[in-house]
Coordinates of C-alpha atoms and ligand atoms in Angstrom, one line a residue:
X153 CA -144.0 -89.3 138.8
X154 CA -144.6 -88.7 135.1
X155 CA -142.9 -85.6 133.7
X156 CA -140.6 -85.6 136.7
X157 CA -137.1 -84.4 135.4
X158 CA -134.3 -86.3 137.2
X159 CA -131.5 -84.0 138.2
X160 CA -128.5 -84.2 135.9
X161 CA -128.2 -88.0 135.9
X162 CA -130.7 -88.9 133.3
X163 CA -133.3 -91.7 133.3
X164 CA -130.8 -94.4 132.3
X165 CA -128.7 -93.9 135.4
X166 CA -128.8 -97.0 137.5
X167 CA -129.3 -95.2 140.8
X168 CA -132.3 -93.3 139.5
X169 CA -134.0 -95.9 137.4
X170 CA -135.4 -97.6 140.5
X171 CA -136.7 -94.4 141.8
X172 CA -138.3 -93.4 138.6
X173 CA -140.2 -96.6 138.1
X174 CA -143.7 -95.9 139.7
X175 CA -143.8 -99.3 141.4
X176 CA -140.5 -98.6 143.1
X177 CA -141.6 -95.6 144.9
X178 CA -142.5 -96.8 148.4
X179 CA -146.1 -96.2 149.5
X180 CA -144.7 -94.8 152.7
X181 CA -143.0 -92.0 150.9
X182 CA -145.0 -88.9 150.2
X183 CA -144.3 -87.0 147.0
X184 CA -142.6 -84.4 149.1
X185 CA -140.2 -87.0 150.4
X186 CA -139.3 -88.0 146.9
X187 CA -138.8 -84.4 145.8
X188 CA -136.5 -83.7 148.8
X189 CA -134.5 -86.8 148.0
X190 CA -134.1 -85.6 144.5
X191 CA -132.9 -82.3 145.8
X192 CA -130.4 -84.1 148.0
X193 CA -129.2 -86.1 145.1
X194 CA -128.8 -82.9 143.0
X195 CA -126.7 -81.4 145.7
X196 CA -124.5 -84.5 146.1
X197 CA -121.2 -84.4 144.2
X198 CA -121.7 -85.8 140.7
X199 CA -118.8 -88.2 141.4
X200 CA -121.3 -90.4 143.3
X201 CA -122.8 -91.6 140.0
X202 CA -120.8 -94.5 138.6
X203 CA -120.2 -94.6 134.9
X204 CA -118.5 -97.1 132.5
X205 CA -115.9 -95.0 130.7
X206 CA -113.7 -96.3 127.9
X207 CA -110.6 -94.3 127.1
X208 CA -109.2 -95.0 123.7
X209 CA -105.7 -93.6 122.9
X210 CA -102.5 -94.1 121.1
X211 CA -100.4 -93.4 124.2
X212 CA -100.3 -94.4 127.8
X213 CA -97.7 -93.4 130.4
X214 CA -95.4 -94.8 131.4
X215 CA -95.3 -97.8 129.1
X216 CA -96.2 -96.2 125.8
X217 CA -95.5 -92.5 126.2
X218 CA -94.1 -90.1 123.7
X219 CA -95.3 -86.8 125.3
X220 CA -98.1 -85.3 127.4
X221 CA -100.9 -87.3 125.7
X222 CA -99.6 -90.5 127.5
X223 CA -99.5 -88.7 130.9
X224 CA -103.0 -87.3 130.5
X225 CA -104.6 -90.6 129.6
X226 CA -103.0 -92.3 132.6
X227 CA -103.6 -89.4 135.0
X228 CA -107.2 -88.8 134.1
X229 CA -108.0 -92.5 134.2
X230 CA -106.5 -92.9 137.7
X231 CA -108.4 -89.9 138.9
X232 CA -111.7 -91.3 137.6
X233 CA -111.1 -94.7 139.1
X234 CA -110.4 -93.1 142.5
X235 CA -113.7 -91.4 142.2
X236 CA -115.4 -94.7 141.9
X237 CA -116.0 -95.0 138.2
X238 CA -115.6 -98.1 136.0
X239 CA -112.9 -97.4 133.6
X240 CA -111.0 -99.3 130.9
X241 CA -108.4 -98.2 128.4
X242 CA -107.9 -99.5 124.9
X243 CA -104.4 -99.2 123.5
X244 CA -102.7 -100.8 120.5
X245 CA -100.4 -103.6 121.5
X246 CA -97.2 -102.1 120.2
X247 CA -94.3 -104.5 119.9
X248 CA -92.0 -101.8 121.1
X249 CA -93.6 -101.7 124.6
X250 CA -90.8 -102.9 126.9
X251 CA -92.7 -103.4 130.1
X252 CA -96.0 -105.2 129.2
X253 CA -97.9 -106.2 132.3
X254 CA -98.9 -109.8 132.8
X255 CA -102.3 -110.5 131.0
X256 CA -105.3 -111.5 133.1
X257 CA -107.3 -112.7 130.1
X258 CA -107.4 -112.6 126.3
X259 CA -110.3 -112.3 123.9
X260 CA -110.2 -113.2 120.2
X261 CA -112.1 -111.2 117.6
X262 CA -112.0 -110.5 113.9
X263 CA -112.3 -107.5 111.7
X264 CA -113.5 -107.7 108.2
X265 CA -111.4 -105.8 105.7
X266 CA -111.9 -106.0 101.9
X267 CA -113.8 -109.2 102.4
X268 CA -111.0 -110.8 104.4
X269 CA -111.2 -111.7 108.1
X270 CA -108.3 -110.3 110.1
X271 CA -107.6 -112.1 113.4
X272 CA -107.1 -110.0 116.5
X273 CA -106.7 -110.5 120.2
X274 CA -107.4 -108.2 123.1
X275 CA -105.3 -108.8 126.1
X276 CA -106.3 -107.4 129.5
X277 CA -103.5 -106.2 131.7
X278 CA -103.1 -103.6 134.5
X279 CA -101.1 -100.4 134.2
X280 CA -100.8 -98.0 137.2
X281 CA -103.9 -99.5 138.6
X282 CA -106.0 -99.2 135.4
X283 CA -107.4 -102.0 133.3
X284 CA -105.9 -101.8 129.9
X285 CA -107.0 -103.8 126.8
X286 CA -104.0 -104.2 124.5
X287 CA -105.4 -104.7 121.0
X288 CA -103.1 -107.0 119.0
X289 CA -103.7 -107.7 115.3
X290 CA -102.4 -110.2 112.8
X291 CA -103.0 -107.7 110.0
X292 CA -100.9 -108.6 107.0
X293 CA -99.3 -105.1 107.0
X294 CA -97.8 -105.8 110.4
X295 CA -99.5 -102.9 112.1
X296 CA -98.0 -102.0 115.5
X297 CA -94.9 -104.1 115.1
X298 CA -92.7 -101.1 114.3
X299 CA -89.8 -100.1 116.5
X300 CA -91.6 -96.9 117.7
X301 CA -95.1 -95.9 118.8
X302 CA -95.5 -93.7 115.8
X303 CA -94.4 -94.9 112.3
X304 CA -94.6 -91.8 110.1
X305 CA -96.4 -92.0 106.8
X306 CA -98.1 -95.3 107.7
X307 CA -99.8 -93.9 110.8
X308 CA -103.1 -93.0 109.2
X309 CA -103.6 -96.6 108.0
X310 CA -102.4 -98.0 111.4
X311 CA -104.7 -95.9 113.5
X312 CA -107.7 -96.2 111.1
X313 CA -107.4 -99.9 111.7
X314 CA -107.1 -99.3 115.5
X315 CA -110.4 -97.5 115.4
X316 CA -112.0 -100.4 113.6
X317 CA -110.5 -102.9 116.1
X318 CA -111.6 -100.8 119.1
X319 CA -115.3 -100.8 118.0
X320 CA -115.3 -104.4 116.9
X321 CA -113.9 -105.3 120.3
X322 CA -116.5 -103.3 122.2
X323 CA -119.2 -105.1 120.2
X324 CA -118.0 -108.3 121.8
X325 CA -118.2 -106.9 125.3
X326 CA -121.8 -105.5 125.5
X327 CA -122.4 -102.7 128.0
X328 CA -123.4 -99.1 128.0
X329 CA -120.3 -97.1 127.3
X330 CA -119.1 -93.5 127.5
X331 CA -116.3 -93.3 124.9
X332 CA -113.5 -90.8 125.6
X333 CA -111.2 -90.7 122.6
X334 CA -107.9 -88.8 122.2
X335 CA -106.4 -86.9 119.2
X336 CA -106.6 -87.7 115.5
X337 CA -105.5 -91.3 116.0
X338 CA -108.9 -92.2 117.4
X339 CA -111.0 -89.5 115.7
X340 CA -112.4 -91.9 113.1
X341 CA -114.3 -93.7 115.9
X342 CA -117.3 -91.2 115.9
X343 CA -118.1 -91.4 112.2
X344 CA -117.4 -95.1 112.1
X345 CA -119.6 -95.6 115.1
X346 CA -122.5 -93.6 113.6
X347 CA -122.3 -95.4 110.2
X348 CA -121.6 -99.0 111.3
X349 CA -121.8 -99.7 115.0
X350 CA -124.6 -97.7 116.6
X351 CA -127.0 -100.7 116.4
X352 CA -124.6 -103.1 118.1
X353 CA -123.0 -101.0 120.8
X354 CA -124.8 -98.8 123.2
X355 CA -122.7 -95.6 123.5
X356 CA -124.0 -92.8 125.8
X357 CA -121.7 -90.3 124.2
X358 CA -118.4 -89.7 122.5
X359 CA -116.0 -87.1 123.9
X360 CA -113.1 -86.2 121.7
X361 CA -110.0 -84.7 123.4
X362 CA -107.7 -82.5 121.3
X363 CA -104.3 -82.5 122.8
X364 CA -102.6 -80.8 119.9
X365 CA -104.4 -79.3 116.9
X366 CA -101.3 -79.4 114.8
X367 CA -101.6 -83.1 114.3
X368 CA -104.8 -83.9 112.4
X369 CA -104.3 -87.2 110.5
X370 CA -104.5 -85.9 107.0
X371 CA -104.5 -88.7 104.5
X372 CA -106.0 -90.0 101.3
X373 CA -109.6 -91.1 101.2
X374 CA -108.4 -94.4 99.7
X375 CA -107.5 -95.6 103.2
X376 CA -111.0 -95.1 104.5
X377 CA -112.7 -98.5 104.9
X378 CA -115.7 -97.7 102.7
X379 CA -117.3 -101.1 103.0
X380 CA -117.8 -100.4 106.7
X381 CA -119.4 -97.0 106.1
X382 CA -121.9 -98.4 103.6
X383 CA -124.6 -96.0 102.5
X384 CA -123.1 -93.2 104.6
X385 CA -119.8 -93.3 102.8
X386 CA -120.5 -90.2 100.6
X387 CA -121.8 -88.2 103.4
X388 CA -118.9 -89.0 105.7
X389 CA -116.3 -88.4 103.1
X390 CA -117.8 -85.1 102.5
X391 CA -117.6 -84.2 106.2
X392 CA -114.0 -85.4 106.4
X393 CA -112.9 -83.6 103.3
X394 CA -109.7 -81.6 104.2
X395 CA -110.3 -77.9 103.7
X396 CA -106.6 -77.4 102.9
X397 CA -106.1 -80.4 100.8
X398 CA -102.6 -81.1 99.6
X399 CA -104.0 -83.6 97.1
X400 CA -107.5 -83.9 95.6
X401 CA -108.9 -86.8 97.7
X402 CA -107.4 -85.5 100.9
X403 CA -109.4 -86.2 104.1
X404 CA -108.8 -85.0 107.6
X405 CA -109.5 -87.5 110.4
X406 CA -109.6 -84.9 113.2
X407 CA -112.1 -82.8 111.3
X408 CA -114.4 -85.9 111.1
X409 CA -114.0 -86.5 114.8
X410 CA -114.9 -82.9 115.6
X411 CA -118.0 -83.1 113.4
X412 CA -119.3 -86.5 114.7
X413 CA -118.2 -86.4 118.4
X414 CA -120.7 -85.2 121.0
X415 CA -118.2 -83.0 122.9
X416 CA -114.8 -81.7 121.9
X417 CA -112.4 -80.9 124.8
X418 CA -109.1 -79.1 124.5
X419 CA -106.6 -79.3 127.2
X420 CA -106.7 -75.8 128.6
X421 CA -109.3 -73.0 128.6
X422 CA -107.0 -70.5 126.8
X423 CA -106.1 -73.0 124.1
X424 CA -109.8 -73.6 123.5
X425 CA -110.1 -69.9 122.6
X426 CA -106.8 -69.7 120.6
X427 CA -107.7 -72.5 118.3
X428 CA -110.7 -70.5 117.0
X429 CA -108.3 -68.1 115.4
X430 CA -106.6 -68.3 112.0
X431 CA -103.2 -68.1 113.7
X432 CA -103.7 -71.1 115.9
X433 CA -106.5 -73.0 114.2
X434 CA -104.2 -74.9 111.8
X435 CA -106.9 -74.7 109.1
X436 CA -109.6 -76.2 111.4
X437 CA -110.8 -72.9 112.8
X438 CA -113.9 -72.8 110.7
X439 CA -114.8 -76.4 111.6
X440 CA -114.2 -75.5 115.3
X441 CA -116.3 -72.3 115.1
X442 CA -119.1 -74.2 113.5
X443 CA -119.0 -76.7 116.4
X444 CA -118.2 -74.2 119.1
X445 CA -121.2 -75.2 121.2
X446 CA -119.7 -78.5 121.9
X447 CA -116.1 -77.1 122.4
X448 CA -114.8 -76.7 125.9
X449 CA -111.3 -76.2 127.5
X450 CA -110.4 -78.2 130.6
X451 CA -107.0 -77.8 132.1
X452 CA -104.9 -80.9 132.2
X453 CA -104.1 -82.1 135.7
X454 CA -100.9 -83.7 137.0
X455 CA -100.9 -87.1 138.5
X456 CA -99.5 -86.2 141.9
X457 CA -99.1 -89.9 142.8
X458 CA -96.9 -90.6 139.8
X459 CA -95.1 -87.2 140.0
X460 CA -94.2 -87.0 143.7
X461 CA -90.9 -85.6 145.0
X462 CA -91.7 -87.3 148.4
X463 CA -91.5 -90.8 146.9
X464 CA -89.8 -90.5 143.5
X465 CA -87.2 -93.3 143.3
X466 CA -85.1 -91.4 140.8
X467 CA -84.2 -88.5 143.0
X468 CA -81.8 -88.7 146.0
X469 CA -83.4 -86.1 148.3
X470 CA -87.1 -86.2 148.9
X471 CA -89.4 -83.5 150.2
X472 CA -93.1 -82.8 150.8
X473 CA -94.9 -79.6 149.9
X474 CA -95.6 -78.9 153.5
X475 CA -92.0 -79.2 154.7
X476 CA -90.5 -76.0 156.1
X477 CA -88.9 -73.8 153.5
X478 CA -85.3 -74.4 154.8
X479 CA -85.8 -78.2 154.5
X480 CA -87.1 -78.0 151.0
X481 CA -84.3 -75.6 150.0
X482 CA -81.7 -78.0 151.5
X483 CA -83.2 -81.0 149.7
X484 CA -83.2 -79.1 146.4
X485 CA -79.5 -78.3 147.0
X486 CA -78.7 -82.0 147.5
X487 CA -80.5 -83.0 144.4
X488 CA -78.7 -80.3 142.5
X489 CA -75.3 -81.5 143.8
X490 CA -76.1 -85.0 142.7
X491 CA -77.0 -83.9 139.2
X492 CA -73.9 -81.6 139.0
X493 CA -71.7 -84.6 140.0
X494 CA -73.4 -86.9 137.6
X495 CA -73.0 -84.7 134.5
X496 CA -69.6 -83.2 135.4
X497 CA -70.7 -79.6 136.3
X498 CA -68.8 -77.7 139.0
X499 CA -70.6 -78.1 142.3
X500 CA -71.3 -74.4 142.7
X501 CA -74.3 -72.4 143.7
X502 CA -75.0 -71.0 140.3
X503 CA -78.5 -70.9 138.8
X504 CA -79.2 -74.1 136.9
X505 CA -81.6 -73.9 133.9
X506 CA -83.0 -77.0 132.3
X507 CA -85.3 -77.8 129.4
X508 CA -87.1 -81.2 128.9
X509 CA -88.8 -81.2 125.5
X510 CA -89.6 -82.9 122.3
X511 CA -87.5 -81.0 119.7
X512 CA -90.1 -79.8 117.3
X513 CA -90.9 -76.3 115.9
X514 CA -93.8 -76.0 118.3
X515 CA -91.4 -76.0 121.3
X516 CA -89.4 -73.0 120.0
X517 CA -86.1 -74.8 119.4
X518 CA -84.3 -71.6 118.4
X519 CA -85.4 -70.0 121.7
X520 CA -84.4 -73.1 123.7
X521 CA -80.9 -73.1 122.2
X522 CA -80.6 -69.3 122.5
X523 CA -81.9 -69.3 126.1
X524 CA -79.5 -72.0 127.1
X525 CA -76.5 -70.3 125.5
X526 CA -77.5 -66.9 127.1
X527 CA -77.7 -68.7 130.5
X528 CA -74.1 -69.7 130.0
X529 CA -73.1 -66.2 129.3
X530 CA -74.7 -65.1 132.5
X531 CA -72.6 -67.6 134.5
X532 CA -75.5 -70.1 134.9
X533 CA -75.4 -73.8 134.2
X534 CA -77.7 -75.3 131.5
X535 CA -79.0 -78.7 130.7
X536 CA -81.1 -80.0 127.8
X537 CA -83.0 -83.3 127.6
X538 CA -84.9 -84.1 124.5
X539 CA -85.0 -85.9 121.2
X540 CA -86.5 -85.0 117.9
X541 CA -88.4 -86.6 115.0
X542 CA -86.9 -83.9 112.9
X543 CA -83.4 -85.1 112.1
X544 CA -82.2 -81.6 110.9
X545 CA -83.2 -80.0 114.2
X546 CA -81.4 -82.5 116.4
X547 CA -78.4 -82.2 114.1
X548 CA -78.3 -78.5 114.7
X549 CA -78.4 -79.0 118.5
X550 CA -75.7 -81.6 118.2
X551 CA -73.5 -79.3 116.2
X552 CA -73.9 -76.6 118.9
X553 CA -73.0 -79.1 121.6
X554 CA -69.7 -79.8 119.8
X555 CA -68.9 -76.2 119.2
X556 CA -69.7 -74.8 122.7
X557 CA -66.8 -76.4 124.5
X558 CA -68.3 -75.6 127.8
X559 CA -68.3 -77.8 130.8
X560 CA -71.4 -76.0 132.2
X561 CA -73.8 -77.1 129.5
X562 CA -75.1 -80.6 129.1
X563 CA -77.2 -82.2 126.2
X564 CA -78.9 -85.5 126.5
X565 CA -80.6 -86.4 123.2
X566 CA -82.8 -89.2 124.3
X567 CA -86.1 -90.1 125.8
X568 CA -85.1 -90.7 129.4
X569 CA -87.8 -90.5 132.0
X570 CA -85.4 -91.2 134.9
X571 CA -83.1 -88.4 134.0
X572 CA -86.1 -86.1 133.4
X573 CA -87.2 -86.7 137.0
X574 CA -83.7 -85.8 138.3
X575 CA -83.7 -82.6 136.2
X576 CA -87.1 -81.6 137.5
X577 CA -85.9 -82.1 141.1
X578 CA -82.4 -80.6 140.8
X579 CA -82.8 -77.6 138.5
X580 CA -83.6 -74.0 139.6
X581 CA -85.4 -73.1 136.5
X582 CA -87.2 -74.9 133.6
X583 CA -87.4 -73.3 130.2
X584 CA -90.7 -73.6 128.1
X585 CA -90.5 -70.9 125.4
X586 CA -93.1 -72.6 123.1
X587 CA -94.5 -71.0 120.0
X588 CA -97.8 -72.6 121.0
X589 CA -98.7 -74.9 123.8
X590 CA -102.1 -76.6 124.2
X591 CA -101.5 -77.2 127.9
X592 CA -97.9 -78.2 128.7
X593 CA -97.0 -80.6 131.5
X594 CA -93.4 -79.8 132.0
X595 CA -94.2 -76.6 133.8
X596 CA -96.7 -78.4 136.1
X597 CA -94.1 -81.1 136.9
X598 CA -91.4 -78.6 137.5
X599 CA -93.6 -76.6 139.9
X600 CA -94.3 -79.7 141.9
X601 CA -90.6 -80.5 142.0
X602 CA -89.6 -77.0 143.2
X603 CA -88.2 -75.7 139.9
X604 CA -89.4 -72.3 138.7
X605 CA -90.9 -72.2 135.2
X606 CA -89.8 -69.6 132.7
X607 CA -92.5 -69.8 130.0
X608 CA -93.9 -68.0 127.0
X609 CA -97.4 -66.9 127.8
X610 CA -99.4 -69.0 125.3
X611 CA -102.1 -71.7 125.5
X612 CA -102.1 -73.6 128.8
X613 CA -98.8 -72.0 129.9
X614 CA -100.8 -68.7 130.3
X615 CA -103.4 -70.6 132.4
X616 CA -100.8 -72.1 134.8
X617 CA -97.8 -69.8 135.2
X618 CA -98.1 -66.3 136.6
X619 CA -95.2 -63.8 136.6
X620 CA -93.7 -62.7 139.9
X621 CA -93.2 -59.2 138.7
X622 CA -96.6 -58.6 137.2
X623 CA -98.5 -55.7 138.8
X624 CA -102.0 -57.1 137.9
X625 CA -101.8 -60.6 139.2
X626 CA -102.7 -61.6 142.7
X627 CA -99.7 -62.3 144.9
X628 CA -100.9 -65.7 145.9
X629 CA -101.1 -66.8 142.2
X630 CA -97.5 -65.8 141.3
X631 CA -95.4 -68.9 140.6
X632 CA -92.9 -68.2 137.9
X633 CA -91.7 -66.0 135.0
X634 CA -93.5 -65.3 131.8
X635 CA -92.9 -63.3 128.6
X636 CA -95.1 -62.6 125.6
X637 CA -93.1 -62.0 122.4
X638 CA -91.7 -65.0 120.7
X639 CA -88.2 -63.5 120.6
X640 CA -84.8 -64.2 122.0
X641 CA -84.6 -60.6 123.5
X642 CA -87.9 -61.2 125.4
X643 CA -86.6 -64.5 126.7
X644 CA -83.2 -63.1 127.6
X645 CA -84.8 -60.2 129.5
X646 CA -86.9 -62.7 131.5
X647 CA -83.9 -65.0 132.2
X648 CA -82.0 -62.0 133.5
X649 CA -84.8 -61.1 135.9
X650 CA -84.8 -64.7 137.2
X651 CA -81.0 -64.8 137.6
X652 CA -80.8 -61.4 139.3
X653 CA -83.4 -62.5 141.8
X654 CA -81.7 -65.8 142.4
X655 CA -78.3 -64.1 142.9
X656 CA -79.3 -60.9 144.7
X657 CA -82.5 -61.8 146.5
X658 CA -82.3 -65.5 147.3
X659 CA -85.1 -65.3 149.9
X660 CA -87.5 -64.0 147.2
X661 CA -86.4 -66.8 144.9
X662 CA -87.0 -69.4 147.6
X663 CA -90.5 -68.0 148.5
X664 CA -91.4 -68.2 144.8
X665 CA -90.2 -71.8 144.6
X666 CA -92.3 -72.7 147.7
X667 CA -95.4 -71.1 146.2
X668 CA -94.9 -73.2 143.1
X669 CA -94.5 -76.4 145.1
X670 CA -97.8 -75.7 146.9
X671 CA -99.9 -74.9 143.8
X672 CA -102.6 -77.4 143.3
X673 CA -102.6 -78.7 139.7
X674 CA -103.7 -82.2 140.7
X675 CA -106.3 -84.1 138.6
X676 CA -109.2 -83.9 141.0
X677 CA -110.7 -80.6 139.9
X678 CA -110.2 -81.3 136.2
X679 CA -111.5 -84.9 136.4
X680 CA -114.7 -83.5 138.0
X681 CA -115.1 -81.2 135.0
X682 CA -114.8 -84.2 132.7
X683 CA -117.4 -86.0 134.8
X684 CA -119.8 -83.1 134.3
X685 CA -119.4 -83.5 130.5
X686 CA -119.9 -87.3 130.7
X687 CA -122.9 -86.7 132.9
X688 CA -124.4 -84.2 130.4
X689 CA -124.3 -87.0 127.7
X690 CA -125.9 -89.6 129.9
X691 CA -129.5 -88.6 129.8
Ligands
ADP65 P1 -95.8 -82.5 124.5 O1 -96.9 -83.5 124.9 O2 -96.2 -81.5 123.5 O3 -94.6 -83.2 124.2 P2 -96.1 -81.7 127.3 O4 -95.4 -80.7 128.1 O5 -97.6 -81.8 127.4 O6 -95.5 -81.7 125.9 O7 -95.6 -83.2 127.9 C1 -94.3 -83.6 127.8 C2 -94.1 -84.9 128.6 O8 -93.1 -85.6 128.0 C3 -93.7 -84.5 130.0 O9 -94.0 -85.6 130.9 C4 -92.1 -84.5 129.9 O10 -91.5 -84.8 131.1 C5 -91.9 -85.7 128.9 N1 -90.7 -85.6 128.1 C6 -90.5 -84.8 127.0 N2 -89.3 -85.1 126.4 C7 -88.7 -86.1 127.2 C8 -87.5 -86.8 127.2 N3 -86.6 -86.5 126.2 N4 -87.3 -87.7 128.1 C9 -88.2 -87.9 129.1 N5 -89.4 -87.3 129.2 C10 -89.7 -86.4 128.3

């Protein structure tokens, strides 16, 4: 057996270890038997090898969600669980979480900071079928007791401490782990692990997911817990040094994560290419190019159990993807009437365009507003759901709302998941005119709920939405409308195409809607790609 390379799994894999041990090979087996069993194993789906995966993130849908990050952590975790893997999630215990699950157990542990012991407790609860450890701290700075998930300028300190807590907690729960970390909030884990925890915790590999490169965790090196990094401090600070420093001792947590993680995954194949360019690299393009061998793009999936128009309790008329077209069209109409009544629109068969979005420059607020106003001018109805961390942007939208005096446009400036579900089910079109978009989930949700996406062809939007009028896209892939230029005229031209088809060729519109509903953007395929990555780090 010596020199025998196990297929994919690696020698530490539990299923194979027994086979590799010479004494474990039955005398009745010939070498050929063993070889053919290995071949069989190699052909089996990789999902048959169970792994212990720890997801560490700042968000988790639905209890601690701000955007797509929360959806992805929950969706991917549920898909991995379904495939038979052991999975746990580490999340800060934010005081602002309204629906904490009951705790099954609690574990106390301490973190040493500047010579002082900080008391912490990890509480185990279940969210959407996943085991979640809520990490609570009695840190004197009151971390995670703020009113919102993110707390602005204090965030680097809060999440640096979360990274410290996460590793200290894992040290108390010995096992072989595969760590899957998300965004800059957790990007200090790889350097901290290498400097201070590699002797105490057996980690098979660290996968860093970048959900949005714009957010990098730039801060001052003063916040770095140098006493933990010990002799590696100088080296690590050098690697974390921000290339575009706004102040002399600026460090960049995401840059450090990219450098020290074993794999870096972005949330769509197209975005993985875009971020290597100066235009979309947000200053990290050189770091990413230097690490391009470990960079890969995997398209986000959609949790079709949590986003399901057949069972969604927040929509009045339910339908299944395989219902006949006329049934689906009828159900969509009922949902639309319900929404129209709810928000005071006329119950007419006009195209209804919606947008569900965080209001930040990335999402193209000027195009969102321009597109909604243009829709009104074309006798459509328009609805916006979103809120903004940028006060001036929201103010601008609010001012327009007051000035428009139209009964056919509705603005709802809040985070409101229930209302978002009704919008996805009741609208005819959803607008996603982003300046850049790592993956985007709103277009995937709307496709599943029978609402046709109108998107700018960037990032993951280009990987998921294919224009009905394009001459070089296969018919079966076409599921929406796209435009390239980040301009109001390009958006207006696209909206006009969509409205014309809706008004003049309703059958074509309905066929497009059905193709969208039947697209498969579920997690299974993407989760298998993540598994391949985890697998490659096992051996
Ligand atoms: P991002 O993560 O950049 O905000 P995504 O398209 O990846 O964008 O994910 C957005 C997620 O947040 C979707 O699930 C969307 O429905 C949800 N969402 C955004 N704004 C709101 C809001 N105001 N109310 C409810 N859900 C929202």
